Amino acid sequence: MVPKISVIMPSFNVAGYIRTCMESVLGQNLSDIEVIAVDAGSTDGTWEILEEFEKKDSRLRVIKSERKSYGYQVNQGISLAVGEFVAVAETDDKIAPDAYEILYRVAQETGADYVKGVAEVFMETPVGEDIRYEMRIYPKDQYEANEGRITVIPKERPELVLLDYYLWNGIYKREFAKRIRLNESAGAAYQDIGFMIQVHSNARLAVYLDKVVYYYRKDNVNSSCYNRKAFRYLAEEYHYVNQFLEKRGTKWQSACLCKMFRQMNARFQIMGQSGEFWQEAWGDILFLAKQIKIAVDQGLIARHMLDEGEWDDMECLLEDPKQLFGRYEKTFRERKEPLQKILNIVDIQEAVIFGCGKWGRFCHILLENRRRGAVLAYCDNNETIWETRVQGIPVLDPEKAVQKYPKAHYILASKYNARELKCQLKQMGIGDRSISEYTAGLDMQMMNIK
């Protein structure tokens, strides 16, 4: 009998994560699946764990890849797939238990070439708490206006290139997926770019659901996004993509070139965080910058396609790539220094975090990583969460927090409202010296600050 979904799992040295990932796949509510694990010669115990699962579950087939190439591995898996639909699971991530059941049902109802859901980003931290936030393709209100389901004709929507980046949060008709090939370049970086561009430019119908189906890990320091060869991989992938763009109009070319710039810019941010210019990437950086300059001169990248900050970054890149690096290195250092001061404060003084959103929760983890019990409570202006607990500590009305902890140090953890929160605390009698602002966001690199 033909399985409903074939799940391709490319792996290489993910022993610390593969067990959890495999359990989430084999434990799906939709049990009528086949799983094809394609390992690229792991040496850390991953292969042995895969063999262990294979002996226990006949739905799993484990094969060795002849090459250390994510694209080659996925292509190999798709070529062997016999399911009605194909999915790809990154082997350091996790799948929601009902993911494939829901995606398959909608695919059957609609006849779509592919169906995708929402990914939830998660970061497991050394102190045992997780940071999570959802990564939607469309804004929340747009899903709500369409009853949680947005149907599109991708081949008529080149803007999808800038919205829908990842291949792993959906399922694809097998016959559709078999017409697509990933770039078989070395390593595991950016090969999903070519895949998704082929998907978007060829699919006749797709559905996007406002339903969390995939858990995307953001704390794996071995992830390809931290690889110093990232600029080389990016250049190789867009060279591969060009063969598909030749058959498309300028709108598709523009979208792809804007995406290339954004991904290049993101690598500059990571390089800036490292504090070291990756000199070995200089040739690839110049090559990519040249492609961007040509695109700007030809009008394929124009000011209205990027936000103001991105356009400024692009002009800086074209003037001097090392200047753009310096800008990000300085920005990271300026974010790091206030955090260092906060960490020094909590060495000798308890704290209350004003704001228990994503920034507040991550700040709490950083402080707990420094000293257990450093944070007494959260306070927040959202009265619906007063007297609840977040990450093991209470959430208080700000006035009650000040009454209960008048000598605590108050840390403002708000991306947009820190000034207003500071005024609020000062009106309640908290002095400037007892208030600090957390500005480091959700950057896992901050976990290394001691």
Tab-separated table of C-alpha atoms in Angstrom:
chain	number	residue	atom	x	y	z
A	1	MET	CA	0.000	0.000	0.000
A	2	VAL	CA	1.276	3.474	-0.899
A	3	PRO	CA	2.045	5.542	2.221
A	4	LYS	CA	0.413	8.939	2.489
A	5	ILE	CA	3.660	10.813	3.126
A	6	SER	CA	7.335	10.076	2.549
A	7	VAL	CA	9.480	11.958	5.066
A	8	ILE	CA	13.057	12.654	3.950
A	9	MET	CA	15.534	13.123	6.814
A	10	PRO	CA	19.039	14.230	5.714
A	11	SER	CA	21.540	13.853	8.546
A	12	PHE	CA	25.171	14.465	9.369
A	13	ASN	CA	26.653	14.424	12.885
A	14	VAL	CA	23.495	15.325	14.799
A	15	ALA	CA	23.728	12.705	17.556
A	16	GLY	CA	22.622	15.232	20.154
A	17	TYR	CA	19.355	15.898	18.345
A	18	ILE	CA	18.499	12.989	16.028
A	19	ARG	CA	16.719	10.882	18.639
A	20	THR	CA	14.248	13.622	19.557
A	21	CYS	CA	13.652	14.470	15.912
A	22	MET	CA	13.101	10.850	14.880
A	23	GLU	CA	10.694	10.262	17.758
A	24	SER	CA	8.649	13.274	16.654
A	25	VAL	CA	8.454	11.922	13.092
A	26	LEU	CA	7.691	8.284	13.898
A	27	GLY	CA	5.236	9.400	16.596
A	28	GLN	CA	3.013	11.322	14.179
A	29	ASN	CA	-0.759	10.975	14.569
A	30	LEU	CA	-0.739	10.068	10.887
A	31	SER	CA	0.999	6.710	11.081
A	32	ASP	CA	0.726	5.827	7.384
A	33	ILE	CA	4.104	7.266	6.440
A	34	GLU	CA	7.482	6.082	5.238
A	35	VAL	CA	10.666	7.645	6.559
A	36	ILE	CA	13.865	7.774	4.507
A	37	ALA	CA	16.901	8.809	6.543
A	38	VAL	CA	19.850	9.707	4.323
A	39	ASP	CA	23.063	10.022	6.330
A	40	ALA	CA	26.194	11.625	4.903
A	41	GLY	CA	28.763	9.580	6.822
A	42	SER	CA	28.222	10.667	10.415
A	43	THR	CA	31.020	9.827	12.840
A	44	ASP	CA	29.469	11.001	16.118
A	45	GLY	CA	27.002	8.145	16.721
A	46	THR	CA	24.187	9.437	14.516
A	47	TRP	CA	24.380	6.423	12.216
A	48	GLU	CA	24.164	3.985	15.118
A	49	ILE	CA	21.086	5.774	16.503
A	50	LEU	CA	19.431	5.608	13.083
A	51	GLU	CA	20.132	1.868	12.864
A	52	GLU	CA	18.619	1.435	16.325
A	53	PHE	CA	15.383	3.096	15.193
A	54	GLU	CA	15.377	1.148	11.915
A	55	LYS	CA	15.375	-2.159	13.807
A	56	LYS	CA	12.350	-1.060	15.827
A	57	ASP	CA	10.178	0.473	13.103
A	58	SER	CA	9.667	-1.029	9.656
A	59	ARG	CA	8.531	2.347	8.274
A	60	LEU	CA	12.089	3.658	8.508
A	61	ARG	CA	14.739	3.032	5.875
A	62	VAL	CA	18.299	4.204	6.580
A	63	ILE	CA	20.685	4.720	3.676
A	64	LYS	CA	24.150	6.165	3.271
A	65	SER	CA	24.792	9.144	1.050
A	66	GLU	CA	27.802	8.986	-1.230
A	67	ARG	CA	28.376	12.702	-0.747
A	68	LYS	CA	28.327	15.201	2.099
A	69	SER	CA	25.756	17.379	0.381
A	70	TYR	CA	22.370	18.310	1.788
A	71	GLY	CA	21.053	18.813	-1.741
A	72	TYR	CA	22.305	15.401	-2.852
A	73	GLN	CA	20.798	13.760	0.217
A	74	VAL	CA	17.362	15.317	-0.275
A	75	ASN	CA	17.401	14.533	-3.999
A	76	GLN	CA	18.305	10.934	-3.169
A	77	GLY	CA	15.476	10.689	-0.668
A	78	ILE	CA	12.904	12.171	-3.043
A	79	SER	CA	14.001	9.811	-5.835
A	80	LEU	CA	13.270	6.849	-3.538
A	81	ALA	CA	9.988	8.202	-2.137
A	82	VAL	CA	6.768	6.352	-2.968
A	83	GLY	CA	4.312	8.303	-0.783
A	84	GLU	CA	1.511	10.458	-2.126
A	85	PHE	CA	3.304	13.470	-0.676
A	86	VAL	CA	6.893	14.285	0.283
A	87	ALA	CA	8.119	16.148	3.371
A	88	VAL	CA	11.607	17.064	4.581
A	89	ALA	CA	12.550	17.094	8.274
A	90	GLU	CA	15.791	18.727	9.390
A	91	THR	CA	17.324	16.296	11.861
A	92	ASP	CA	18.024	18.802	14.625
A	93	ASP	CA	14.396	20.022	14.605
A	94	LYS	CA	11.060	18.523	15.722
A	95	ILE	CA	7.657	17.984	14.115
A	96	ALA	CA	4.344	18.757	15.839
A	97	PRO	CA	2.441	15.483	16.560
A	98	ASP	CA	-0.529	16.358	14.332
A	99	ALA	CA	1.473	18.136	11.615
A	100	TYR	CA	1.323	15.609	8.801
A	101	GLU	CA	-2.247	14.622	9.637
A	102	ILE	CA	-3.449	18.217	9.209
A	103	LEU	CA	-1.300	19.045	6.191
A	104	TYR	CA	-2.367	15.857	4.408
A	105	ARG	CA	-6.065	16.439	5.084
A	106	VAL	CA	-5.923	19.972	3.651
A	107	ALA	CA	-3.895	18.766	0.655
A	108	GLN	CA	-6.561	16.154	-0.067
A	109	GLU	CA	-9.373	18.669	0.325
A	110	THR	CA	-7.835	21.269	-1.961
A	111	GLY	CA	-5.703	19.365	-4.469
A	112	ALA	CA	-2.842	21.785	-3.759
A	113	ASP	CA	0.666	21.097	-5.020
A	114	TYR	CA	1.875	21.919	-1.532
A	115	VAL	CA	0.489	22.850	1.888
A	116	LYS	CA	2.482	24.666	4.567
A	117	GLY	CA	1.997	25.612	8.176
A	118	VAL	CA	3.679	27.850	10.743
A	119	ALA	CA	7.102	27.125	12.210
A	120	GLU	CA	7.822	27.762	15.873
A	121	VAL	CA	11.406	28.786	16.547
A	122	PHE	CA	12.802	27.379	19.781
A	123	MET	CA	16.022	27.758	21.692
A	124	GLU	CA	16.952	25.358	24.469
A	125	THR	CA	19.118	27.144	26.995
A	126	PRO	CA	21.673	25.913	29.543
A	127	VAL	CA	19.348	26.725	32.450
A	128	GLY	CA	16.600	24.442	31.179
A	129	GLU	CA	14.128	27.031	29.884
A	130	ASP	CA	13.036	27.359	26.263
A	131	ILE	CA	12.524	30.540	24.269
A	132	ARG	CA	9.854	30.153	21.605
A	133	TYR	CA	8.284	32.380	18.994
A	134	GLU	CA	6.252	31.737	15.873
A	135	MET	CA	7.531	32.391	12.367
A	136	ARG	CA	4.611	33.015	10.020
A	137	ILE	CA	4.735	33.419	6.260
A	138	TYR	CA	1.855	35.902	6.309
A	139	PRO	CA	0.887	38.353	9.082
A	140	LYS	CA	-1.430	36.998	11.777
A	141	ASP	CA	-4.293	39.333	10.842
A	142	GLN	CA	-4.165	38.145	7.236
A	143	TYR	CA	-4.642	34.554	8.362
A	144	GLU	CA	-7.495	35.623	10.617
A	145	ALA	CA	-9.207	37.451	7.755
A	146	ASN	CA	-9.083	34.196	5.764
A	147	GLU	CA	-10.212	31.884	8.587
A	148	GLY	CA	-6.689	30.576	9.132
A	149	ARG	CA	-6.161	29.390	5.560
A	150	ILE	CA	-4.621	31.401	2.698
A	151	THR	CA	-4.850	29.915	-0.796
A	152	VAL	CA	-2.569	31.231	-3.537
A	153	ILE	CA	-1.402	30.502	-7.068
A	154	PRO	CA	2.376	30.582	-6.477
A	155	LYS	CA	3.486	30.737	-10.110
A	156	GLU	CA	1.678	34.088	-10.327
A	157	ARG	CA	3.142	35.412	-7.050
A	158	PRO	CA	6.890	36.168	-7.276
A	159	GLU	CA	6.666	38.007	-3.938
A	160	LEU	CA	6.437	34.578	-2.277
A	161	VAL	CA	10.210	34.346	-2.770
A	162	LEU	CA	10.593	37.018	-0.080
A	163	LEU	CA	7.988	35.543	2.261
A	164	ASP	CA	8.368	31.774	2.173
A	165	TYR	CA	12.000	30.783	2.753
A	166	TYR	CA	11.975	27.194	4.015
A	167	LEU	CA	11.095	23.805	2.568
A	168	TRP	CA	10.586	21.852	5.801
A	169	ASN	CA	7.294	23.287	7.125
A	170	GLY	CA	5.083	21.658	4.515
A	171	ILE	CA	4.315	18.703	2.280
A	172	TYR	CA	4.551	18.506	-1.513
A	173	LYS	CA	2.847	16.242	-4.021
A	174	ARG	CA	5.296	13.523	-4.877
A	175	GLU	CA	4.977	13.920	-8.657
A	176	PHE	CA	5.459	17.669	-8.226
A	177	ALA	CA	8.498	17.250	-5.943
A	178	LYS	CA	10.128	14.744	-8.293
A	179	ARG	CA	10.308	17.442	-10.994
A	180	ILE	CA	12.464	19.586	-8.705
A	181	ARG	CA	16.131	19.128	-7.943
A	182	LEU	CA	18.171	20.749	-5.232
A	183	ASN	CA	21.653	22.009	-5.959
A	184	GLU	CA	24.102	19.252	-4.991
A	185	SER	CA	26.813	21.587	-3.757
A	186	ALA	CA	28.948	20.554	-0.799
A	187	GLY	CA	27.763	20.942	2.768
A	188	ALA	CA	24.372	21.972	4.049
A	189	ALA	CA	23.764	25.629	3.347
A	190	TYR	CA	21.259	27.456	1.153
A	191	GLN	CA	20.286	24.523	-1.092
A	192	ASP	CA	16.668	25.128	-0.105
A	193	ILE	CA	16.807	28.472	-1.986
A	194	GLY	CA	16.829	26.794	-5.382
A	195	PHE	CA	14.238	24.279	-4.255
A	196	MET	CA	11.776	26.942	-3.100
A	197	ILE	CA	12.257	29.120	-6.192
A	198	GLN	CA	11.411	26.118	-8.370
A	199	VAL	CA	8.419	25.361	-6.137
A	200	HIS	CA	7.057	28.906	-6.226
A	201	SER	CA	7.543	29.432	-9.939
A	202	ASN	CA	5.883	26.144	-10.914
A	203	ALA	CA	3.136	25.416	-8.382
A	204	ARG	CA	-0.398	26.015	-9.622
A	205	LEU	CA	-2.032	25.950	-6.179
A	206	ALA	CA	-0.791	26.183	-2.579
A	207	VAL	CA	-2.321	26.577	0.860
A	208	TYR	CA	-0.757	28.292	3.885
A	209	LEU	CA	-2.235	27.401	7.285
A	210	ASP	CA	-2.045	29.332	10.537
A	211	LYS	CA	-1.137	26.188	12.433
A	212	VAL	CA	2.165	25.346	14.112
A	213	VAL	CA	3.446	22.206	12.421
A	214	TYR	CA	7.216	22.475	12.830
A	215	TYR	CA	9.682	23.322	15.603
A	216	TYR	CA	12.811	24.972	14.226
A	217	ARG	CA	15.907	24.846	16.414
A	218	LYS	CA	17.859	28.101	16.689
A	219	ASP	CA	20.483	27.077	19.270
A	220	ASN	CA	22.607	24.638	17.258
A	221	VAL	CA	26.001	26.352	17.024
A	222	ASN	CA	26.928	23.939	14.213
A	223	SER	CA	24.067	25.252	12.079
A	224	SER	CA	25.073	26.298	8.569
A	225	CYS	CA	24.122	29.917	9.265
A	226	TYR	CA	27.248	30.209	11.484
A	227	ASN	CA	29.559	28.644	8.883
A	228	ARG	CA	32.430	30.889	7.770
A	229	LYS	CA	32.000	29.489	4.244
A	230	ALA	CA	28.457	30.883	4.098
A	231	PHE	CA	29.273	33.526	1.467
A	232	ARG	CA	30.753	30.840	-0.810
A	233	TYR	CA	27.660	28.675	-0.403
A	234	LEU	CA	25.401	31.648	-1.078
A	235	ALA	CA	27.261	32.532	-4.269
A	236	GLU	CA	27.101	28.924	-5.472
A	237	GLU	CA	23.381	28.673	-4.815
A	238	TYR	CA	22.465	31.827	-6.697
A	239	HIS	CA	24.641	30.723	-9.610
A	240	TYR	CA	22.492	27.580	-9.617
A	241	VAL	CA	19.277	29.599	-9.346
A	242	ASN	CA	20.148	31.730	-12.378
A	243	GLN	CA	19.311	28.880	-14.745
A	244	PHE	CA	15.707	28.981	-13.528
A	245	LEU	CA	15.471	32.772	-13.523
A	246	GLU	CA	16.384	32.972	-17.218
A	247	LYS	CA	12.951	31.557	-18.022
A	248	ARG	CA	11.100	33.982	-15.742
A	249	GLY	CA	10.258	37.653	-15.975
A	250	THR	CA	11.983	40.537	-14.254
A	251	LYS	CA	9.640	40.388	-11.241
A	252	TRP	CA	10.981	36.932	-10.366
A	253	GLN	CA	14.548	38.070	-10.931
A	254	SER	CA	14.035	41.129	-8.724
A	255	ALA	CA	12.535	39.096	-5.893
A	256	CYS	CA	15.397	36.582	-6.001
A	257	LEU	CA	18.068	39.284	-6.060
A	258	CYS	CA	16.460	41.090	-3.113
A	259	LYS	CA	16.438	37.795	-1.250
A	260	MET	CA	20.097	37.247	-2.075
A	261	PHE	CA	20.955	40.660	-0.634
A	262	ARG	CA	18.957	40.000	2.544
A	263	GLN	CA	20.672	36.687	3.095
A	264	MET	CA	24.077	38.230	2.441
A	265	ASN	CA	23.249	41.025	4.869
A	266	ALA	CA	22.231	38.475	7.502
A	267	ARG	CA	25.643	36.810	7.168
A	268	PHE	CA	27.289	40.191	7.682
A	269	GLN	CA	25.369	40.513	10.937
A	270	ILE	CA	26.654	37.131	12.114
A	271	MET	CA	30.176	38.036	11.037
A	272	GLY	CA	29.849	41.303	12.940
A	273	GLN	CA	28.787	39.411	16.047
A	274	SER	CA	31.891	37.248	15.764
A	275	GLY	CA	34.012	40.418	15.967
A	276	GLU	CA	36.259	39.190	13.158
A	277	PHE	CA	36.086	39.888	9.439
A	278	TRP	CA	36.186	36.568	7.591
A	279	GLN	CA	39.074	37.389	5.303
A	280	GLU	CA	38.857	34.022	3.553
A	281	ALA	CA	35.393	35.055	2.294
A	282	TRP	CA	36.624	38.288	0.690
A	283	GLY	CA	36.505	37.005	-2.904
A	284	ASP	CA	32.977	35.644	-2.491
A	285	ILE	CA	31.821	38.861	-0.828
A	286	LEU	CA	33.139	40.909	-3.746
A	287	PHE	CA	31.463	38.564	-6.232
A	288	LEU	CA	28.086	38.849	-4.498
A	289	ALA	CA	28.429	42.617	-4.111
A	290	LYS	CA	29.122	42.877	-7.839
A	291	GLN	CA	25.917	40.985	-8.647
A	292	ILE	CA	23.966	43.325	-6.392
A	293	LYS	CA	25.561	46.389	-8.037
A	294	ILE	CA	24.607	45.109	-11.485
A	295	ALA	CA	21.049	44.469	-10.277
A	296	VAL	CA	20.780	48.020	-8.897
A	297	ASP	CA	22.152	49.527	-12.115
A	298	GLN	CA	19.621	47.533	-14.145
A	299	GLY	CA	16.746	48.500	-11.879
A	300	LEU	CA	16.198	44.944	-10.683
A	301	ILE	CA	16.757	46.128	-7.108
A	302	ALA	CA	15.151	49.481	-6.367
A	303	ARG	CA	14.669	51.517	-3.203
A	304	HIS	CA	10.949	50.681	-2.882
A	305	MET	CA	11.741	46.941	-2.728
A	306	LEU	CA	13.692	47.256	0.538
A	307	ASP	CA	13.004	49.063	3.766
A	308	GLU	CA	15.000	52.185	4.600
A	309	GLY	CA	17.499	50.400	6.825
A	310	GLU	CA	18.128	47.682	4.241
A	311	TRP	CA	18.713	50.218	1.484
A	312	ASP	CA	21.203	52.041	3.701
A	313	ASP	CA	22.996	48.743	4.430
A	314	MET	CA	23.120	47.942	0.731
A	315	GLU	CA	24.663	51.297	-0.146
A	316	CYS	CA	27.220	50.737	2.610
A	317	LEU	CA	27.998	47.269	1.235
A	318	LEU	CA	28.535	48.571	-2.290
A	319	GLU	CA	30.764	51.388	-1.047
A	320	ASP	CA	32.944	49.162	1.166
A	321	PRO	CA	31.983	45.700	2.498
A	322	LYS	CA	34.359	46.102	5.438
A	323	GLN	CA	32.509	49.250	6.404
A	324	LEU	CA	29.268	47.266	6.635
A	325	PHE	CA	31.060	44.688	8.782
A	326	GLY	CA	32.287	47.493	11.028
A	327	ARG	CA	28.767	48.823	11.388
A	328	TYR	CA	27.447	45.460	12.586
A	329	GLU	CA	30.460	44.801	14.796
A	330	LYS	CA	29.883	48.150	16.472
A	331	THR	CA	26.149	47.509	16.836
A	332	PHE	CA	26.792	44.153	18.487
A	333	ARG	CA	29.395	45.650	20.815
A	334	GLU	CA	26.982	48.438	21.766
A	335	ARG	CA	24.321	45.830	22.591
A	336	LYS	CA	26.791	43.686	24.482
A	337	GLU	CA	28.109	46.448	26.758
A	338	PRO	CA	24.743	47.301	28.423
A	339	LEU	CA	24.118	43.602	28.995
A	340	GLN	CA	27.528	43.233	30.616
A	341	LYS	CA	26.623	46.041	32.999
A	342	ILE	CA	23.314	44.361	33.845
A	343	LEU	CA	25.088	41.068	34.489
A	344	ASN	CA	27.528	42.823	36.812
A	345	ILE	CA	24.618	44.416	38.686
A	346	VAL	CA	22.829	41.120	39.316
A	347	ASP	CA	26.026	39.723	40.829
A	348	ILE	CA	25.271	41.854	43.884
A	349	GLN	CA	21.600	42.866	43.580
A	350	GLU	CA	18.289	41.136	42.878
A	351	ALA	CA	16.312	42.245	39.852
A	352	VAL	CA	12.757	42.590	38.557
A	353	ILE	CA	12.196	42.380	34.802
A	354	PHE	CA	9.611	44.806	33.425
A	355	GLY	CA	8.026	42.948	30.511
A	356	CYS	CA	7.571	39.180	30.218
A	357	GLY	CA	7.421	38.886	26.458
A	358	LYS	CA	10.134	37.196	24.389
A	359	TRP	CA	12.800	39.746	25.302
A	360	GLY	CA	11.966	39.598	29.002
A	361	ARG	CA	12.022	35.807	29.110
A	362	PHE	CA	15.326	35.642	27.262
A	363	CYS	CA	16.813	38.298	29.539
A	364	HIS	CA	15.681	36.205	32.523
A	365	ILE	CA	17.520	33.190	31.140
A	366	LEU	CA	20.703	35.205	30.608
A	367	LEU	CA	20.580	36.477	34.183
A	368	GLU	CA	19.827	33.033	35.596
A	369	ASN	CA	22.738	31.686	33.612
A	370	ARG	CA	24.879	34.227	35.451
A	371	ARG	CA	23.426	33.710	38.944
A	372	ARG	CA	20.574	31.486	40.072
A	373	GLY	CA	17.816	33.393	41.818
A	374	ALA	CA	18.957	36.747	40.465
A	375	VAL	CA	15.459	37.610	39.210
A	376	LEU	CA	12.743	37.959	41.844
A	377	ALA	CA	9.757	38.545	39.576
A	378	TYR	CA	8.411	40.008	36.374
A	379	CYS	CA	6.121	43.006	36.255
A	380	ASP	CA	3.957	43.791	33.269
A	381	ASN	CA	1.192	46.186	32.257
A	382	ASN	CA	-0.912	43.333	30.886
A	383	GLU	CA	-3.289	42.748	33.766
A	384	THR	CA	-4.541	39.446	32.323
A	385	ILE	CA	-1.248	37.801	33.345
A	386	TRP	CA	-0.904	39.305	36.821
A	387	GLU	CA	-0.518	36.681	39.554
A	388	THR	CA	0.509	34.036	37.013
A	389	ARG	CA	4.004	32.577	36.762
A	390	VAL	CA	6.399	32.702	33.841
A	391	GLN	CA	9.540	30.563	33.844
A	392	GLY	CA	8.955	29.783	37.489
A	393	ILE	CA	8.639	33.319	38.882
A	394	PRO	CA	5.551	35.510	39.495
A	395	VAL	CA	4.190	38.205	37.190
A	396	LEU	CA	3.067	41.256	39.165
A	397	ASP	CA	1.223	44.505	38.681
A	398	PRO	CA	4.071	47.082	38.363
A	399	GLU	CA	2.784	49.020	41.386
A	400	LYS	CA	2.721	45.863	43.507
A	401	ALA	CA	6.202	44.963	42.295
A	402	VAL	CA	7.583	48.333	43.379
A	403	GLN	CA	5.834	48.059	46.756
A	404	LYS	CA	7.147	44.538	47.317
A	405	TYR	CA	10.658	45.054	45.895
A	406	PRO	CA	11.546	48.758	46.332
A	407	LYS	CA	15.294	48.030	46.480
A	408	ALA	CA	15.431	45.741	43.448
A	409	HIS	CA	17.081	46.723	40.185
A	410	TYR	CA	14.455	47.072	37.436
A	411	ILE	CA	15.318	45.875	33.932
A	412	LEU	CA	13.232	47.160	31.033
A	413	ALA	CA	12.731	44.378	28.455
A	414	SER	CA	10.653	45.910	25.679
A	415	LYS	CA	11.610	46.343	22.047
A	416	TYR	CA	9.472	49.431	21.510
A	417	ASN	CA	8.228	50.851	24.830
A	418	ALA	CA	11.283	51.102	27.093
A	419	ARG	CA	11.051	54.900	27.414
A	420	GLU	CA	7.424	54.752	28.553
A	421	LEU	CA	8.187	51.971	31.031
A	422	LYS	CA	11.056	53.970	32.502
A	423	CYS	CA	8.797	57.007	33.000
A	424	GLN	CA	6.242	54.751	34.661
A	425	LEU	CA	8.814	53.407	37.130
A	426	LYS	CA	10.184	56.855	37.906
A	427	GLN	CA	6.673	58.092	38.708
A	428	MET	CA	6.459	55.252	41.230
A	429	GLY	CA	9.674	56.346	42.920
A	430	ILE	CA	12.325	54.170	41.272
A	431	GLY	CA	15.452	56.216	40.544
A	432	ASP	CA	17.512	56.264	37.354
A	433	ARG	CA	20.357	54.298	38.930
A	434	SER	CA	17.967	51.439	39.723
A	435	ILE	CA	16.760	51.108	36.118
A	436	SER	CA	18.536	49.468	33.174
A	437	GLU	CA	17.372	48.716	29.650
A	438	TYR	CA	17.849	45.297	28.075
A	439	THR	CA	18.643	45.764	24.370
A	440	ALA	CA	20.253	42.478	23.290
A	441	GLY	CA	17.121	40.871	21.844
A	442	LEU	CA	17.056	37.096	21.311
A	443	ASP	CA	20.683	36.664	20.348
A	444	MET	CA	22.049	33.293	21.467
A	445	GLN	CA	25.564	34.738	21.154
A	446	MET	CA	24.792	36.640	24.362
A	447	MET	CA	24.785	33.339	26.255
A	448	ASN	CA	28.573	33.378	25.943
A	449	ILE	CA	28.958	36.619	27.912
A	450	LYS	CA	30.195	35.855	31.404
